[in-house]
PDB file of C-alpha atoms in Angstrom:
ATOM      1  CA  MET A  75       0.000   0.000   0.000  1.00 50.00           C
ATOM      2  CA  ALA A  76       1.475   3.320  -1.059  1.00 49.00           C
ATOM      3  CA  THR A  77       1.392   6.283   1.303  1.00 46.00           C
ATOM      4  CA  ALA A  78       1.276  10.036   0.876  1.00 46.00           C
ATOM      5  CA  THR A  79       4.031  10.737   3.394  1.00 49.00           C
ATOM      6  CA  LYS A  80       5.429  13.753   1.519  1.00 77.00           C
ATOM      7  CA  LEU A  81       2.230  15.763   1.782  1.00 90.00           C
ATOM      8  CA  LYS A  82       2.239  18.779   4.045  1.00 95.00           C
ATOM      9  CA  VAL A  83      -0.668  19.059   6.472  1.00 97.00           C
ATOM     10  CA  LYS A  84      -2.268  22.491   6.170  1.00 98.00           C
ATOM     11  CA  THR A  85      -4.924  24.333   8.159  1.00 98.00           C
ATOM     12  CA  ALA A  86      -7.965  26.300   7.022  1.00 98.00           C
ATOM     13  CA  LYS A  87      -9.876  28.643   9.315  1.00 98.00           C
ATOM     14  CA  LEU A  88     -13.475  28.615   8.124  1.00 98.00           C
ATOM     15  CA  ARG A  89     -16.306  31.130   8.354  1.00 98.00           C
ATOM     16  CA  THR A  90     -18.264  28.428  10.209  1.00 98.00           C
ATOM     17  CA  GLY A  91     -15.951  29.059  13.165  1.00 98.00           C
ATOM     18  CA  VAL A  92     -13.743  25.975  13.015  1.00 98.00           C
ATOM     19  CA  THR A  93     -10.206  25.316  11.855  1.00 98.00           C
ATOM     20  CA  LEU A  94      -9.765  22.122   9.855  1.00 98.00           C
ATOM     21  CA  HIS A  95      -6.646  20.248   8.820  1.00 98.00           C
ATOM     22  CA  TYR A  96      -6.172  18.982   5.285  1.00 98.00           C
ATOM     23  CA  VAL A  97      -3.672  17.808   2.707  1.00 98.00           C
ATOM     24  CA  GLU A  98      -3.620  18.889  -0.920  1.00 98.00           C
ATOM     25  CA  GLN A  99      -2.094  17.480  -4.067  1.00 98.00           C
ATOM     26  CA  GLY A 100      -2.419  17.758  -7.833  1.00 97.00           C
ATOM     27  CA  ASP A 101      -2.514  20.517 -10.412  1.00 96.00           C
ATOM     28  CA  PRO A 102      -4.229  23.657  -9.044  1.00 96.00           C
ATOM     29  CA  GLU A 103      -5.881  23.925 -12.470  1.00 95.00           C
ATOM     30  CA  GLY A 104      -7.180  20.360 -12.224  1.00 95.00           C
ATOM     31  CA  ILE A 105     -10.650  19.260 -11.214  1.00 96.00           C
ATOM     32  CA  PRO A 106     -11.129  19.912  -7.476  1.00 98.00           C
ATOM     33  CA  VAL A 107     -11.999  16.771  -5.533  1.00 98.00           C
ATOM     34  CA  VAL A 108     -12.803  16.934  -1.813  1.00 98.00           C
ATOM     35  CA  LEU A 109     -12.337  13.693   0.139  1.00 99.00           C
ATOM     36  CA  LEU A 110     -14.394  13.219   3.330  1.00 99.00           C
ATOM     37  CA  HIS A 111     -13.560  10.506   5.857  1.00 98.00           C
ATOM     38  CA  GLY A 112     -15.825   8.381   8.034  1.00 98.00           C
ATOM     39  CA  VAL A 113     -16.655   8.748  11.712  1.00 98.00           C
ATOM     40  CA  THR A 114     -13.600   8.880  14.044  1.00 98.00           C
ATOM     41  CA  ASP A 115     -11.217   8.923  11.050  1.00 98.00           C
ATOM     42  CA  SER A 116      -9.238  11.856   9.624  1.00 98.00           C
ATOM     43  CA  TRP A 117      -7.602  12.929   6.360  1.00 98.00           C
ATOM     44  CA  HIS A 118      -5.375   9.865   6.777  1.00 98.00           C
ATOM     45  CA  SER A 119      -8.344   7.736   5.690  1.00 98.00           C
ATOM     46  CA  PHE A 120      -7.486   8.608   2.078  1.00 98.00           C
ATOM     47  CA  GLU A 121      -3.721   8.399   2.483  1.00 98.00           C
ATOM     48  CA  PRO A 122      -3.564   4.977   0.765  1.00 98.00           C
ATOM     49  CA  VAL A 123      -5.486   6.358  -2.247  1.00 98.00           C
ATOM     50  CA  LEU A 124      -3.719   9.672  -2.844  1.00 98.00           C
ATOM     51  CA  PRO A 125      -0.474   8.352  -4.404  1.00 98.00           C
ATOM     52  CA  ASP A 126      -2.451   6.677  -7.194  1.00 98.00           C
ATOM     53  CA  LEU A 127      -4.427   9.766  -8.188  1.00 98.00           C
ATOM     54  CA  PRO A 128      -3.133  11.661 -11.247  1.00 97.00           C
ATOM     55  CA  PRO A 129      -2.088  15.336 -11.152  1.00 96.00           C
ATOM     56  CA  SER A 130      -5.216  16.186 -13.149  1.00 95.00           C
ATOM     57  CA  ILE A 131      -7.177  15.652  -9.933  1.00 97.00           C
ATOM     58  CA  HIS A 132      -6.697  18.551  -7.522  1.00 98.00           C
ATOM     59  CA  ALA A 133      -7.364  16.547  -4.371  1.00 98.00           C
ATOM     60  CA  PHE A 134      -8.119  17.863  -0.903  1.00 98.00           C
ATOM     61  CA  ALA A 135      -8.376  15.307   1.915  1.00 98.00           C
ATOM     62  CA  LEU A 136     -10.011  16.970   4.912  1.00 98.00           C
ATOM     63  CA  THR A 137     -10.115  16.249   8.624  1.00 98.00           C
ATOM     64  CA  GLN A 138     -13.637  17.189   9.641  1.00 98.00           C
ATOM     65  CA  ARG A 139     -14.670  19.003  12.809  1.00 98.00           C
ATOM     66  CA  GLY A 140     -14.291  17.008  16.019  1.00 98.00           C
ATOM     67  CA  HIS A 141     -11.877  14.577  14.403  1.00 98.00           C
ATOM     68  CA  GLY A 142      -8.114  14.157  14.234  1.00 98.00           C
ATOM     69  CA  ASP A 143      -6.390  17.454  14.983  1.00 98.00           C
ATOM     70  CA  ALA A 144      -9.297  19.660  13.853  1.00 98.00           C
ATOM     71  CA  ASP A 145     -11.232  21.926  16.210  1.00 98.00           C
ATOM     72  CA  ARG A 146     -13.713  20.194  18.492  1.00 98.00           C
ATOM     73  CA  PRO A 147     -16.580  22.632  19.116  1.00 98.00           C
ATOM     74  CA  ALA A 148     -19.155  21.939  21.810  1.00 97.00           C
ATOM     75  CA  ASP A 149     -21.852  21.268  19.205  1.00 97.00           C
ATOM     76  CA  GLY A 150     -22.504  21.252  15.462  1.00 98.00           C
ATOM     77  CA  TYR A 151     -22.224  17.556  14.612  1.00 98.00           C
ATOM     78  CA  ARG A 152     -25.183  17.138  12.255  1.00 98.00           C
ATOM     79  CA  CYS A 153     -24.593  16.220   8.621  1.00 98.00           C
ATOM     80  CA  ALA A 154     -25.757  19.745   7.743  1.00 98.00           C
ATOM     81  CA  ASP A 155     -23.017  21.216   9.945  1.00 98.00           C
ATOM     82  CA  PHE A 156     -20.312  19.097   8.330  1.00 98.00           C
ATOM     83  CA  ALA A 157     -21.688  20.001   4.881  1.00 98.00           C
ATOM     84  CA  ALA A 158     -21.606  23.706   5.762  1.00 98.00           C
ATOM     85  CA  ASP A 159     -17.934  23.263   6.655  1.00 98.00           C
ATOM     86  CA  VAL A 160     -17.289  21.794   3.193  1.00 98.00           C
ATOM     87  CA  ALA A 161     -18.948  24.824   1.569  1.00 98.00           C
ATOM     88  CA  ALA A 162     -16.892  27.129   3.779  1.00 98.00           C
ATOM     89  CA  PHE A 163     -13.734  25.188   2.908  1.00 98.00           C
ATOM     90  CA  LEU A 164     -14.426  25.702  -0.806  1.00 98.00           C
ATOM     91  CA  ASP A 165     -14.881  29.405  -0.087  1.00 98.00           C
ATOM     92  CA  ALA A 166     -11.542  29.496   1.735  1.00 98.00           C
ATOM     93  CA  GLN A 167      -9.876  27.861  -1.272  1.00 98.00           C
ATOM     94  CA  GLU A 168     -11.731  30.172  -3.696  1.00 98.00           C
ATOM     95  CA  ILE A 169     -13.268  27.144  -5.412  1.00 98.00           C
ATOM     96  CA  GLU A 170     -16.774  27.494  -6.779  1.00 98.00           C
ATOM     97  CA  SER A 171     -17.622  23.796  -7.067  1.00 98.00           C
ATOM     98  CA  ALA A 172     -16.005  20.396  -6.608  1.00 98.00           C
ATOM     99  CA  VAL A 173     -16.441  16.674  -6.857  1.00 98.00           C
ATOM    100  CA  VAL A 174     -17.270  15.514  -3.332  1.00 98.00           C
ATOM    101  CA  VAL A 175     -16.160  12.043  -2.283  1.00 98.00           C
ATOM    102  CA  GLY A 176     -17.284  10.557   1.021  1.00 98.00           C
ATOM    103  CA  HIS A 177     -16.825   7.321   2.949  1.00 98.00           C
ATOM    104  CA  SER A 178     -19.400   6.131   5.521  1.00 98.00           C
ATOM    105  CA  MET A 179     -20.239   9.222   7.619  1.00 98.00           C
ATOM    106  CA  GLY A 180     -18.406  11.189   4.951  1.00 98.00           C
ATOM    107  CA  SER A 181     -20.807   9.806   2.345  1.00 98.00           C
ATOM    108  CA  SER A 182     -23.714  11.109   4.426  1.00 98.00           C
ATOM    109  CA  VAL A 183     -22.033  14.515   4.534  1.00 98.00           C
ATOM    110  CA  ALA A 184     -21.505  14.306   0.761  1.00 98.00           C
ATOM    111  CA  LEU A 185     -25.187  13.463   0.197  1.00 98.00           C
ATOM    112  CA  ARG A 186     -26.221  16.351   2.434  1.00 98.00           C
ATOM    113  CA  PHE A 187     -23.834  18.696   0.613  1.00 98.00           C
ATOM    114  CA  SER A 188     -25.173  17.697  -2.802  1.00 98.00           C
ATOM    115  CA  ILE A 189     -28.741  18.365  -1.618  1.00 98.00           C
ATOM    116  CA  ASP A 190     -28.030  21.627   0.203  1.00 98.00           C
ATOM    117  CA  TYR A 191     -25.461  23.032  -2.275  1.00 98.00           C
ATOM    118  CA  PRO A 192     -26.392  21.584  -5.696  1.00 98.00           C
ATOM    119  CA  ALA A 193     -24.695  24.360  -7.663  1.00 98.00           C
ATOM    120  CA  ARG A 194     -21.418  23.652  -5.865  1.00 98.00           C
ATOM    121  CA  THR A 195     -21.475  19.883  -6.489  1.00 98.00           C
ATOM    122  CA  LEU A 196     -19.662  18.981  -9.709  1.00 97.00           C
ATOM    123  CA  GLY A 197     -20.010  15.300  -8.941  1.00 98.00           C
ATOM    124  CA  LEU A 198     -20.699  12.891  -6.102  1.00 98.00           C
ATOM    125  CA  VAL A 199     -18.858   9.702  -5.132  1.00 98.00           C
ATOM    126  CA  VAL A 200     -20.139   7.806  -2.107  1.00 98.00           C
ATOM    127  CA  VAL A 201     -18.460   4.776  -0.535  1.00 98.00           C
ATOM    128  CA  GLY A 202     -20.078   2.523   2.051  1.00 98.00           C
ATOM    129  CA  THR A 203     -23.222   4.619   2.142  1.00 98.00           C
ATOM    130  CA  PHE A 204     -26.214   4.590   4.476  1.00 97.00           C
ATOM    131  CA  VAL A 205     -29.529   5.821   3.111  1.00 98.00           C
ATOM    132  CA  SER A 206     -31.203   5.343   6.487  1.00 96.00           C
ATOM    133  CA  TYR A 207     -29.402   4.914   9.779  1.00 95.00           C
ATOM    134  CA  ARG A 208     -32.737   4.779  11.611  1.00 90.00           C
ATOM    135  CA  THR A 209     -33.616   1.371  10.204  1.00 91.00           C
ATOM    136  CA  ASN A 210     -30.102  -0.097  10.407  1.00 96.00           C
ATOM    137  CA  PRO A 211     -29.950  -2.631  13.276  1.00 95.00           C
ATOM    138  CA  VAL A 212     -26.135  -2.794  13.317  1.00 95.00           C
ATOM    139  CA  ILE A 213     -25.792   0.956  13.820  1.00 95.00           C
ATOM    140  CA  SER A 214     -28.637   1.069  16.355  1.00 94.00           C
ATOM    141  CA  GLU A 215     -27.021  -1.695  18.401  1.00 95.00           C
ATOM    142  CA  PHE A 216     -23.568  -0.083  18.261  1.00 96.00           C
ATOM    143  CA  TRP A 217     -25.053   3.237  19.390  1.00 96.00           C
ATOM    144  CA  GLU A 218     -27.042   1.757  22.256  1.00 96.00           C
ATOM    145  CA  GLU A 219     -24.508  -0.756  23.552  1.00 96.00           C
ATOM    146  CA  VAL A 220     -21.209   1.044  22.941  1.00 97.00           C
ATOM    147  CA  VAL A 221     -21.246   4.695  21.875  1.00 97.00           C
ATOM    148  CA  SER A 222     -24.049   6.027  24.089  1.00 97.00           C
ATOM    149  CA  ILE A 223     -22.117   5.025  27.217  1.00 97.00           C
ATOM    150  CA  LEU A 224     -18.599   5.939  26.072  1.00 97.00           C
ATOM    151  CA  GLU A 225     -16.441   7.910  28.478  1.00 97.00           C
ATOM    152  CA  ASP A 226     -12.973   9.430  28.237  1.00 98.00           C
ATOM    153  CA  PRO A 227     -10.395   8.133  27.827  1.00 97.00           C
ATOM    154  CA  ILE A 228     -11.646   5.873  25.052  1.00 97.00           C
ATOM    155  CA  ASP A 229     -10.637   2.254  25.604  1.00 97.00           C
ATOM    156  CA  PRO A 230      -8.137   1.444  22.815  1.00 98.00           C
ATOM    157  CA  SER A 231      -9.744  -1.972  22.401  1.00 98.00           C
ATOM    158  CA  ILE A 232     -13.050  -0.305  21.468  1.00 97.00           C
ATOM    159  CA  ALA A 233     -11.370   1.834  18.815  1.00 98.00           C
ATOM    160  CA  ARG A 234      -9.497  -1.164  17.414  1.00 98.00           C
ATOM    161  CA  GLU A 235     -12.556  -3.423  17.331  1.00 97.00           C
ATOM    162  CA  PHE A 236     -14.516  -0.667  15.595  1.00 97.00           C
ATOM    163  CA  GLN A 237     -11.901  -0.161  12.898  1.00 98.00           C
ATOM    164  CA  GLU A 238     -11.371  -3.891  12.401  1.00 98.00           C
ATOM    165  CA  SER A 239     -15.123  -4.365  11.988  1.00 97.00           C
ATOM    166  CA  THR A 240     -15.011  -2.225   8.831  1.00 97.00           C
ATOM    167  CA  LEU A 241     -12.693  -4.699   7.103  1.00 98.00           C
ATOM    168  CA  ALA A 242     -13.200  -7.945   5.216  1.00 98.00           C
ATOM    169  CA  LYS A 243      -9.676  -8.100   3.786  1.00 97.00           C
ATOM    170  CA  PRO A 244      -6.316  -7.548   5.523  1.00 97.00           C
ATOM    171  CA  ILE A 245      -4.633  -4.171   5.368  1.00 98.00           C
ATOM    172  CA  PRO A 246      -1.089  -3.227   6.437  1.00 98.00           C
ATOM    173  CA  PRO A 247      -0.871  -3.401  10.263  1.00 98.00           C
ATOM    174  CA  ALA A 248       0.832  -0.008  10.418  1.00 98.00           C
ATOM    175  CA  PHE A 249      -2.098   1.645   8.666  1.00 98.00           C
ATOM    176  CA  LEU A 250      -4.602  -0.086  10.938  1.00 98.00           C
ATOM    177  CA  ASP A 251      -2.601   1.177  13.935  1.00 98.00           C
ATOM    178  CA  LEU A 252      -2.749   4.687  12.469  1.00 98.00           C
ATOM    179  CA  ALA A 253      -6.526   4.457  12.025  1.00 98.00           C
ATOM    180  CA  VAL A 254      -6.910   3.328  15.639  1.00 98.00           C
ATOM    181  CA  ALA A 255      -4.676   6.168  16.857  1.00 98.00           C
ATOM    182  CA  GLU A 256      -6.781   8.703  14.932  1.00 98.00           C
ATOM    183  CA  SER A 257      -9.967   7.265  16.462  1.00 98.00           C
ATOM    184  CA  LEU A 258      -8.484   7.684  19.943  1.00 98.00           C
ATOM    185  CA  LYS A 259      -8.032  11.417  19.286  1.00 98.00           C
ATOM    186  CA  VAL A 260     -11.820  11.841  19.119  1.00 98.00           C
ATOM    187  CA  PRO A 261     -13.341  12.672  22.528  1.00 98.00           C
ATOM    188  CA  ALA A 262     -16.208  10.540  23.814  1.00 98.00           C
ATOM    189  CA  ARG A 263     -18.568  13.529  23.584  1.00 98.00           C
ATOM    190  CA  VAL A 264     -17.884  13.801  19.835  1.00 98.00           C
ATOM    191  CA  TRP A 265     -18.429  10.067  19.287  1.00 98.00           C
ATOM    192  CA  ARG A 266     -21.767  10.437  21.105  1.00 98.00           C
ATOM    193  CA  ALA A 267     -22.803  13.651  19.346  1.00 98.00           C
ATOM    194  CA  VAL A 268     -22.029  12.338  15.855  1.00 98.00           C
ATOM    195  CA  PHE A 269     -23.765   9.008  16.362  1.00 97.00           C
ATOM    196  CA  ALA A 270     -26.752  10.608  18.123  1.00 97.00           C
ATOM    197  CA  ASN A 271     -27.345  12.680  15.010  1.00 97.00           C
ATOM    198  CA  LEU A 272     -26.573   9.891  12.542  1.00 96.00           C
ATOM    199  CA  VAL A 273     -29.074   7.464  14.065  1.00 95.00           C
ATOM    200  CA  GLU A 274     -31.795  10.032  13.318  1.00 95.00           C
ATOM    201  CA  THR A 275     -30.654  10.510   9.700  1.00 96.00           C
ATOM    202  CA  ASP A 276     -32.700   9.220   6.770  1.00 97.00           C
ATOM    203  CA  PHE A 277     -32.145  10.388   3.185  1.00 98.00           C
ATOM    204  CA  SER A 278     -34.886   8.248   1.628  1.00 96.00           C
ATOM    205  CA  ALA A 279     -37.200  11.125   0.796  1.00 97.00           C
ATOM    206  CA  GLU A 280     -34.464  13.436  -0.515  1.00 98.00           C
ATOM    207  CA  LEU A 281     -32.353  11.313  -2.858  1.00 98.00           C
ATOM    208  CA  SER A 282     -34.359  12.264  -5.928  1.00 98.00           C
ATOM    209  CA  GLN A 283     -33.251  15.870  -5.409  1.00 98.00           C
ATOM    210  CA  ILE A 284     -29.630  14.977  -6.236  1.00 98.00           C
ATOM    211  CA  ALA A 285     -28.754  16.076  -9.752  1.00 97.00           C
ATOM    212  CA  ALA A 286     -24.970  15.648  -9.712  1.00 97.00           C
ATOM    213  CA  PRO A 287     -23.392  12.721 -11.599  1.00 97.00           C
ATOM    214  CA  THR A 288     -23.228  10.068  -8.890  1.00 98.00           C
ATOM    215  CA  PHE A 289     -20.941   7.056  -8.472  1.00 98.00           C
ATOM    216  CA  VAL A 290     -21.749   4.555  -5.716  1.00 98.00           C
ATOM    217  CA  VAL A 291     -19.035   2.196  -4.449  1.00 98.00           C
ATOM    218  CA  TRP A 292     -19.842  -0.720  -2.138  1.00 98.00           C
ATOM    219  CA  GLY A 293     -18.089  -3.832  -0.860  1.00 98.00           C
ATOM    220  CA  ASP A 294     -20.338  -6.870  -0.872  1.00 98.00           C
ATOM    221  CA  GLN A 295     -18.957  -7.961   2.528  1.00 98.00           C
ATOM    222  CA  ASP A 296     -19.873  -4.631   4.153  1.00 98.00           C
ATOM    223  CA  ALA A 297     -21.020  -5.468   7.679  1.00 96.00           C
ATOM    224  CA  PHE A 298     -22.696  -2.071   8.147  1.00 97.00           C
ATOM    225  CA  CYS A 299     -24.317  -0.926   4.893  1.00 97.00           C
ATOM    226  CA  PRO A 300     -26.813  -3.315   3.286  1.00 96.00           C
ATOM    227  CA  ARG A 301     -27.200  -3.807  -0.458  1.00 97.00           C
ATOM    228  CA  ARG A 302     -30.728  -2.407  -0.270  1.00 97.00           C
ATOM    229  CA  ASP A 303     -29.327   1.034   0.595  1.00 98.00           C
ATOM    230  CA  GLN A 304     -27.122   0.952  -2.494  1.00 98.00           C
ATOM    231  CA  ASP A 305     -30.065  -0.132  -4.646  1.00 98.00           C
ATOM    232  CA  ASP A 306     -32.087   2.746  -3.200  1.00 98.00           C
ATOM    233  CA  LEU A 307     -29.358   5.200  -4.215  1.00 98.00           C
ATOM    234  CA  ILE A 308     -29.276   3.834  -7.752  1.00 98.00           C
ATOM    235  CA  ALA A 309     -33.070   3.832  -8.071  1.00 98.00           C
ATOM    236  CA  LYS A 310     -33.647   7.363  -6.773  1.00 98.00           C
ATOM    237  CA  ILE A 311     -30.624   9.333  -8.053  1.00 98.00           C
ATOM    238  CA  ALA A 312     -31.008   9.829 -11.784  1.00 97.00           C
ATOM    239  CA  GLY A 313     -28.131   8.295 -13.730  1.00 96.00           C
ATOM    240  CA  ALA A 314     -26.295   6.969 -10.671  1.00 98.00           C
ATOM    241  CA  ARG A 315     -23.847   4.106 -11.272  1.00 97.00           C
ATOM    242  CA  LEU A 316     -22.831   1.323  -8.884  1.00 98.00           C
ATOM    243  CA  ALA A 317     -19.493  -0.481  -8.555  1.00 98.00           C
ATOM    244  CA  VAL A 318     -19.497  -3.583  -6.342  1.00 98.00           C
ATOM    245  CA  TYR A 319     -16.155  -4.684  -4.895  1.00 98.00           C
ATOM    246  CA  ALA A 320     -16.481  -8.440  -4.391  1.00 98.00           C
ATOM    247  CA  GLY A 321     -14.991  -9.646  -1.133  1.00 98.00           C
ATOM    248  CA  SER A 322     -14.397  -6.167   0.300  1.00 98.00           C
ATOM    249  CA  GLY A 323     -15.936  -4.731   3.435  1.00 98.00           C
ATOM    250  CA  HIS A 324     -17.032  -1.288   4.552  1.00 98.00           C
ATOM    251  CA  ALA A 325     -13.645   0.396   3.983  1.00 98.00           C
ATOM    252  CA  VAL A 326     -13.059  -0.545   0.348  1.00 98.00           C
ATOM    253  CA  HIS A 327     -10.655   2.361  -0.151  1.00 98.00           C
ATOM    254  CA  TRP A 328      -8.389   0.818   2.503  1.00 98.00           C
ATOM    255  CA  GLU A 329      -8.717  -2.736   1.251  1.00 98.00           C
ATOM    256  CA  GLU A 330      -8.381  -1.921  -2.467  1.00 98.00           C
ATOM    257  CA  PRO A 331      -6.899   1.600  -2.646  1.00 98.00           C
ATOM    258  CA  ALA A 332      -5.335   1.268  -6.104  1.00 98.00           C
ATOM    259  CA  ARG A 333      -8.580  -0.010  -7.620  1.00 98.00           C
ATOM    260  CA  PHE A 334     -10.555   2.733  -5.936  1.00 98.00           C
ATOM    261  CA  ALA A 335      -8.110   5.383  -7.203  1.00 98.00           C
ATOM    262  CA  THR A 336      -8.450   3.984 -10.723  1.00 98.00           C
ATOM    263  CA  ASP A 337     -12.245   3.971 -10.529  1.00 98.00           C
ATOM    264  CA  LEU A 338     -12.352   7.481  -9.076  1.00 98.00           C
ATOM    265  CA  THR A 339     -10.023   8.761 -11.797  1.00 98.00           C
ATOM    266  CA  ALA A 340     -12.112   7.145 -14.544  1.00 97.00           C
ATOM    267  CA  TYR A 341     -15.263   8.682 -13.057  1.00 97.00           C
ATOM    268  CA  VAL A 342     -13.716  12.168 -12.940  1.00 95.00           C
ATOM    269  CA  ASP A 343     -12.377  11.772 -16.483  1.00 92.00           C
ATOM    270  CA  ARG A 344     -15.831  10.766 -17.805  1.00 85.00           C
ATOM    271  CA  MET A 345     -17.465  13.614 -15.970  1.00 78.00           C
ATOM    272  CA  ASP A 346     -14.907  16.113 -17.251  1.00 72.00           C
ATOM    273  CA  ALA A 347     -15.342  14.868 -20.820  1.00 74.00           C
ATOM    274  CA  GLY A 348     -19.070  15.450 -20.582  1.00 65.00           C
ATOM    275  CA  ARG A 349     -18.820  19.011 -19.323  1.00 61.00           C
TER     276      ARG A 349
END
């Protein structure tokens, strides 16, 4: 697995009141692509993918509020709040619109962004996506039995079990250790606030509003997101396409980063050709 170790971590102070960390690569004149990680992750979530993206993609991998080394405000952990940060980040970079790529929680933020800011969404790529958290028994159980009673400091075994549960294929141990370490940076109150809002989230009635070219990526061994959610995305978002990664779990971009980078690049190239 390649890594993006030469990238400099930058900060952006946003009009939404938070300072986020991010890394940037690619031609400044290339198509802007914003990469949004899942719950308790950070920009490092896309570190395995970045080396395989071409310079024509102007990539920004963000650490979202409450996560990693970003600011941790007392509140503001709804998908709409995260999406507002993405809009503010684009403003800070003087970018009018971008392709938004999200994994897990990040895919929910990407969906929310594409609904709330359609003119700023060049394209949409969602990985391991929930249409409805409310009706998902795995998420409900994890919230009730683990997250709702979390206290600081977070037990490292909880963070490790959570990250391991996203996988169906092995990944480099050093990267798994990094993912666990990033999860342990997130305070218990942020875990609780994010999940409390996610378990009330349901996009079912809003998907048809999404007009951006949409690419859905899903591993058929995903222990969290069912196939029916992916089928719902395809049925309700006009023109949406689905790629199924056989044998992969929830974190397909960790398990098959080179393939994901190739698929993402092909999607951006097709979208650019059609502009």
